[in-house]
Coordinates of C-alpha atoms in Angstrom, one line a residue:
V163 CA -6.2 53.0 -107.1
G164 CA -7.0 52.1 -103.4
K165 CA -7.8 54.7 -100.8
G166 CA -4.8 56.8 -99.9
T167 CA -2.4 55.1 -102.2
A168 CA 0.3 56.5 -104.7
S169 CA -0.8 57.7 -108.2
T170 CA -1.5 55.2 -110.9
G171 CA 1.7 53.8 -112.4
S172 CA 3.7 55.0 -109.5
S173 CA 7.2 53.8 -109.3
A174 CA 7.0 53.4 -105.4
V175 CA 3.9 51.2 -105.9
K176 CA 5.8 49.0 -108.5
T177 CA 8.7 48.7 -105.7
A178 CA 6.1 47.6 -103.3
Q179 CA 4.5 45.1 -105.8
T180 CA 8.0 43.8 -106.6
A181 CA 8.9 43.3 -103.0
L182 CA 5.7 41.5 -102.4
N183 CA 6.4 39.2 -105.4
S184 CA 9.9 38.4 -104.2
K185 CA 9.4 38.2 -100.5
F186 CA 6.0 36.5 -100.3
K187 CA 5.5 35.0 -103.7
A188 CA 2.4 37.3 -104.2
G189 CA 2.3 36.8 -108.1
L190 CA 1.1 40.5 -108.6
T191 CA 1.4 42.1 -112.0
V192 CA 4.0 45.0 -111.3
D193 CA 1.9 47.9 -112.9
G194 CA 2.2 50.4 -110.1
I195 CA -1.5 50.3 -109.5
W196 CA -2.5 49.5 -105.9
G197 CA -5.7 47.9 -106.3
S198 CA -7.6 45.0 -104.6
A199 CA -5.1 42.2 -105.5
S200 CA -2.2 44.3 -104.1
Q201 CA -4.1 45.2 -101.0
K202 CA -5.0 41.5 -100.5
A203 CA -1.3 40.4 -101.2
Y204 CA -0.3 43.1 -98.6
I205 CA -2.5 41.9 -95.8
K206 CA -1.3 38.3 -96.6
A207 CA 2.2 39.6 -96.0
I208 CA 1.2 41.1 -92.7
Q209 CA -0.4 37.8 -91.7
T210 CA 2.8 35.8 -92.8
A211 CA 5.1 38.2 -91.0
L212 CA 3.1 37.9 -87.9
N213 CA 3.2 34.1 -88.2
S214 CA 6.8 34.0 -88.8
V215 CA 7.9 36.6 -86.2
Y216 CA 5.4 35.9 -83.4
G217 CA 3.8 32.5 -84.1
T218 CA 0.3 33.7 -84.2
G219 CA -1.0 31.0 -86.2
L220 CA -3.3 33.4 -88.5
T221 CA -4.8 32.1 -91.5
T222 CA -3.0 33.8 -94.4
D223 CA -6.2 34.7 -96.4
G224 CA -5.7 38.4 -97.0
I225 CA -8.5 39.4 -95.0
W226 CA -8.2 42.0 -92.3
G227 CA -10.3 40.5 -89.6
T228 CA -10.4 40.6 -85.8
N229 CA -7.7 37.9 -85.5
T230 CA -5.3 39.8 -87.7
S231 CA -5.9 43.2 -86.0
N232 CA -5.4 41.6 -82.5
A233 CA -2.2 39.8 -83.5
W234 CA -0.1 42.7 -83.8
E235 CA 2.6 42.9 -81.0
G236 CA 5.5 45.0 -82.2
A237 CA 7.9 45.4 -85.3
N238 CA 11.2 43.9 -86.3
N239 CA 12.8 41.9 -89.1
L240 CA 10.3 40.6 -91.6
Y241 CA 7.5 42.5 -89.9
V242 CA 9.5 45.8 -90.5
G243 CA 9.9 44.8 -94.2
V244 CA 6.1 44.5 -94.4
L245 CA 5.6 47.9 -92.8
Q246 CA 8.1 49.3 -95.4
I247 CA 6.3 47.7 -98.3
G248 CA 3.2 49.4 -96.9
L249 CA 4.9 52.7 -96.9
Y250 CA 6.0 52.3 -100.5
A251 CA 2.5 51.2 -101.5
H252 CA 1.2 54.6 -100.3
G253 CA 3.9 56.6 -102.2
I254 CA 6.3 57.0 -99.2
T255 CA 9.8 55.9 -100.4
L256 CA 12.7 55.4 -97.8
N257 CA 16.3 56.2 -98.1
N258 CA 17.5 52.6 -97.5
G259 CA 14.6 50.9 -99.4
I260 CA 12.9 47.9 -98.1
D261 CA 15.7 46.6 -95.9
N262 CA 13.7 45.2 -92.9
A263 CA 15.5 47.6 -90.4
F264 CA 13.4 50.2 -88.6
G265 CA 15.9 53.1 -88.7
A266 CA 15.4 56.8 -88.8
A267 CA 14.1 56.8 -92.5
T268 CA 11.3 54.3 -91.6
K269 CA 10.4 56.2 -88.5
Q270 CA 10.1 59.4 -90.4
G271 CA 8.1 57.5 -93.3
V272 CA 5.7 56.2 -90.6
K273 CA 5.3 59.7 -89.3
K274 CA 4.5 61.1 -92.6
F275 CA 2.0 58.3 -93.4
Q276 CA 0.4 58.8 -89.9
T277 CA 0.0 62.5 -90.6
S278 CA -1.6 61.8 -94.0
K279 CA -4.2 59.6 -92.2
R280 CA -4.8 61.8 -89.2
L281 CA -3.4 59.4 -86.9
T282 CA -1.2 60.3 -84.1
A283 CA 2.3 60.8 -85.7
D284 CA 4.5 59.2 -83.3
G285 CA 6.6 57.0 -85.6
I286 CA 5.4 53.9 -83.9
A287 CA 3.8 51.4 -86.3
G288 CA 0.9 50.0 -84.1
R289 CA -2.4 48.3 -84.9
D290 CA -4.1 51.6 -86.3
T291 CA -1.1 52.3 -88.6
F292 CA -1.1 48.8 -90.0
A293 CA -4.8 48.9 -90.5
K294 CA -4.6 52.1 -92.5
L295 CA -1.6 50.8 -94.4
A296 CA -3.9 47.7 -95.3
G297 CA -6.7 49.9 -96.4
V298 CA -9.1 48.9 -93.8

């Protein structure tokens, strides 16, 4: 299991893997184990969302490099869905599921995750929060 992720066989991780497969054609085995393949697929999803929402032109290689880190500009629509997948990957479930809407449950989930990673728990999913969600 990757650093700080849910326990092996977790249903929350399975939900995240299923969402990566359905929304991003990740081709993951839905086994509830957040390993390197899931992490890489998640980073690709972040890159895809940044390209789709902000037209950043990132290479979707699943590598968290300087370009990916610097491309973050905010969160809405598909990007919120990627945020929600990351929360599920870390065992944080949301009342409305992965719905691409940044509501109260998502904000609370972000705060819970930030607290667990010793980040400022402000509920704002910025660059540092996404980097931690991506395991980098």
